[in-house]
């Protein structure tokens, strides 16, 4: 059974930083892309960042240059380093695992992912 557990969310002032972690189990972590999505109240879940099984990365335009995704295959963990946070980054952040192993390219659509964590709240005050 695949499980994803996020941690690291919290309340931070604008301009501050947070690092989210997502620990995965139940799947051969190193062969799957991992992604981060977020959902603000009243809005649809949106793509934030993803890292392929081979280390390729892609970001949404809204976070490019401020957020960095990384993975540690020895720890079965994916990270999201968030710097220069803005109030509009406030949302519940979810990690997810790709539905297909060894995918070519970096998946960015919600439908590419089949398992999701429970989410962690990030609140950025102005």
C-alpha positions as a Python dict, from the first residue, in 0.01 Angstrom:
ca = {
    (1, 'X'): (0, 0, 0),
    (2, 'X'): (140, 334, -104),
    (3, 'X'): (153, 603, 164),
    (4, 'X'): (268, 963, 138),
    (5, 'X'): (311, 1176, 449),
    (6, 'X'): (379, 1550, 418),
    (7, 'X'): (529, 1770, 685),
    (8, 'X'): (683, 2114, 723),
    (9, 'X'): (390, 2344, 666),
    (10, 'X'): (309, 2635, 893),
    (11, 'X'): (262, 3009, 926),
    (12, 'X'): (530, 3239, 788),
    (13, 'X'): (555, 3608, 706),
    (14, 'X'): (582, 3727, 349),
    (15, 'X'): (940, 3697, 228),
    (16, 'X'): (1010, 3402, 454),
    (17, 'X'): (1093, 3040, 377),
    (18, 'X'): (960, 2695, 449),
    (19, 'X'): (1071, 2346, 349),
    (20, 'X'): (809, 2080, 291),
    (21, 'X'): (892, 1710, 310),
    (22, 'X'): (703, 1411, 178),
    (23, 'X'): (798, 1062, 294),
    (24, 'X'): (686, 781, 65),
    (25, 'X'): (643, 410, 126),
    (26, 'X'): (495, 111, -51),
    (27, 'X'): (647, 169, -394),
    (28, 'X'): (994, 164, -550),
    (29, 'X'): (1042, 534, -491),
    (30, 'X'): (1340, 584, -719),
    (31, 'X'): (1150, 477, -1031),
    (32, 'X'): (860, 722, -999),
    (33, 'X'): (828, 1093, -1056),
    (34, 'X'): (701, 1295, -763),
    (35, 'X'): (500, 1613, -768),
    (36, 'X'): (378, 1894, -546),
    (37, 'X'): (38, 2054, -594),
    (38, 'X'): (-154, 2311, -394),
    (39, 'X'): (-514, 2406, -339),
    (40, 'X'): (-638, 2735, -202),
    (41, 'X'): (-993, 2777, -65),
    (42, 'X'): (-1247, 2794, -345),
    (43, 'X'): (-989, 2710, -613),
    (44, 'X'): (-892, 2400, -804),
    (45, 'X'): (-583, 2200, -722),
    (46, 'X'): (-290, 2338, -920),
    (47, 'X'): (51, 2213, -1019),
    (48, 'X'): (349, 2358, -832),
    (49, 'X'): (656, 2147, -912),
    (50, 'X'): (761, 1798, -1013),
    (51, 'X'): (1077, 1592, -1034),
    (52, 'X'): (1115, 1294, -1261),
    (53, 'X'): (1261, 960, -1156),
    (54, 'X'): (1584, 1065, -1331),
    (55, 'X'): (1604, 1408, -1166),
    (56, 'X'): (1447, 1636, -1428),
    (57, 'X'): (1253, 1924, -1277),
    (58, 'X'): (974, 2156, -1383),
    (59, 'X'): (791, 2437, -1207),
    (60, 'X'): (480, 2643, -1251),
    (61, 'X'): (546, 2996, -1367),
    (62, 'X'): (413, 3134, -1038),
    (63, 'X'): (687, 2967, -830),
    (64, 'X'): (976, 2947, -1076),
    (65, 'X'): (1288, 3102, -925),
    (66, 'X'): (1149, 3088, -571),
    (67, 'X'): (1077, 2718, -509),
    (68, 'X'): (1310, 2420, -552),
    (69, 'X'): (1206, 2056, -564),
    (70, 'X'): (1451, 1780, -478),
    (71, 'X'): (1448, 1414, -388),
    (72, 'X'): (1654, 1180, -171),
    (73, 'X'): (1603, 828, -298),
    (74, 'X'): (1792, 679, -3),
    (75, 'X'): (1531, 830, 229),
    (76, 'X'): (1230, 786, -3),
    (77, 'X'): (1160, 1155, 46),
    (78, 'X'): (1084, 1449, -179),
    (79, 'X'): (1130, 1808, -67),
    (80, 'X'): (995, 2147, -166),
    (81, 'X'): (1210, 2440, -58),
    (82, 'X'): (999, 2755, -70),
    (83, 'X'): (1171, 3093, -53),
    (84, 'X'): (1046, 3450, -91),
    (85, 'X'): (699, 3338, 4),
    (86, 'X'): (403, 3555, -89),
    (87, 'X'): (49, 3569, 56),
    (88, 'X'): (-79, 3417, -268),
    (89, 'X'): (122, 3103, -191),
    (90, 'X'): (-121, 3032, 94),
    (91, 'X'): (-279, 2691, 32),
    (92, 'X'): (-285, 2328, 134),
    (93, 'X'): (13, 2162, -30),
    (94, 'X'): (-6, 1801, -145),
    (95, 'X'): (262, 1565, -264),
    (96, 'X'): (178, 1291, -511),
    (97, 'X'): (342, 1000, -684),
    (98, 'X'): (331, 936, -1059),
    (99, 'X'): (106, 654, -1175),
    (100, 'X'): (365, 518, -1419),
    (101, 'X'): (722, 409, -1342),
    (102, 'X'): (1013, 536, -1550),
    (103, 'X'): (798, 791, -1733),
    (104, 'X'): (971, 992, -2004),
    (105, 'X'): (945, 1357, -1916),
    (106, 'X'): (811, 1532, -1607),
    (107, 'X'): (440, 1487, -1533),
    (108, 'X'): (248, 1804, -1451),
    (109, 'X'): (-120, 1708, -1464),
    (110, 'X'): (-329, 1593, -1169),
    (111, 'X'): (-433, 1293, -1378),
    (112, 'X'): (-70, 1177, -1404),
    (113, 'X'): (-67, 1098, -1033),
    (114, 'X'): (-241, 816, -852),
    (115, 'X'): (-150, 848, -484),
    (116, 'X'): (-171, 1164, -275),
    (117, 'X'): (-70, 1271, 71),
    (118, 'X'): (-307, 1421, 323),
    (119, 'X'): (-182, 1774, 265),
    (120, 'X'): (-3, 2030, 478),
    (121, 'X'): (-122, 2386, 533),
    (122, 'X'): (102, 2675, 433),
    (123, 'X'): (-11, 3022, 539),
    (124, 'X'): (180, 3334, 438),
    (125, 'X'): (88, 3653, 619),
    (126, 'X'): (137, 3996, 465),
}
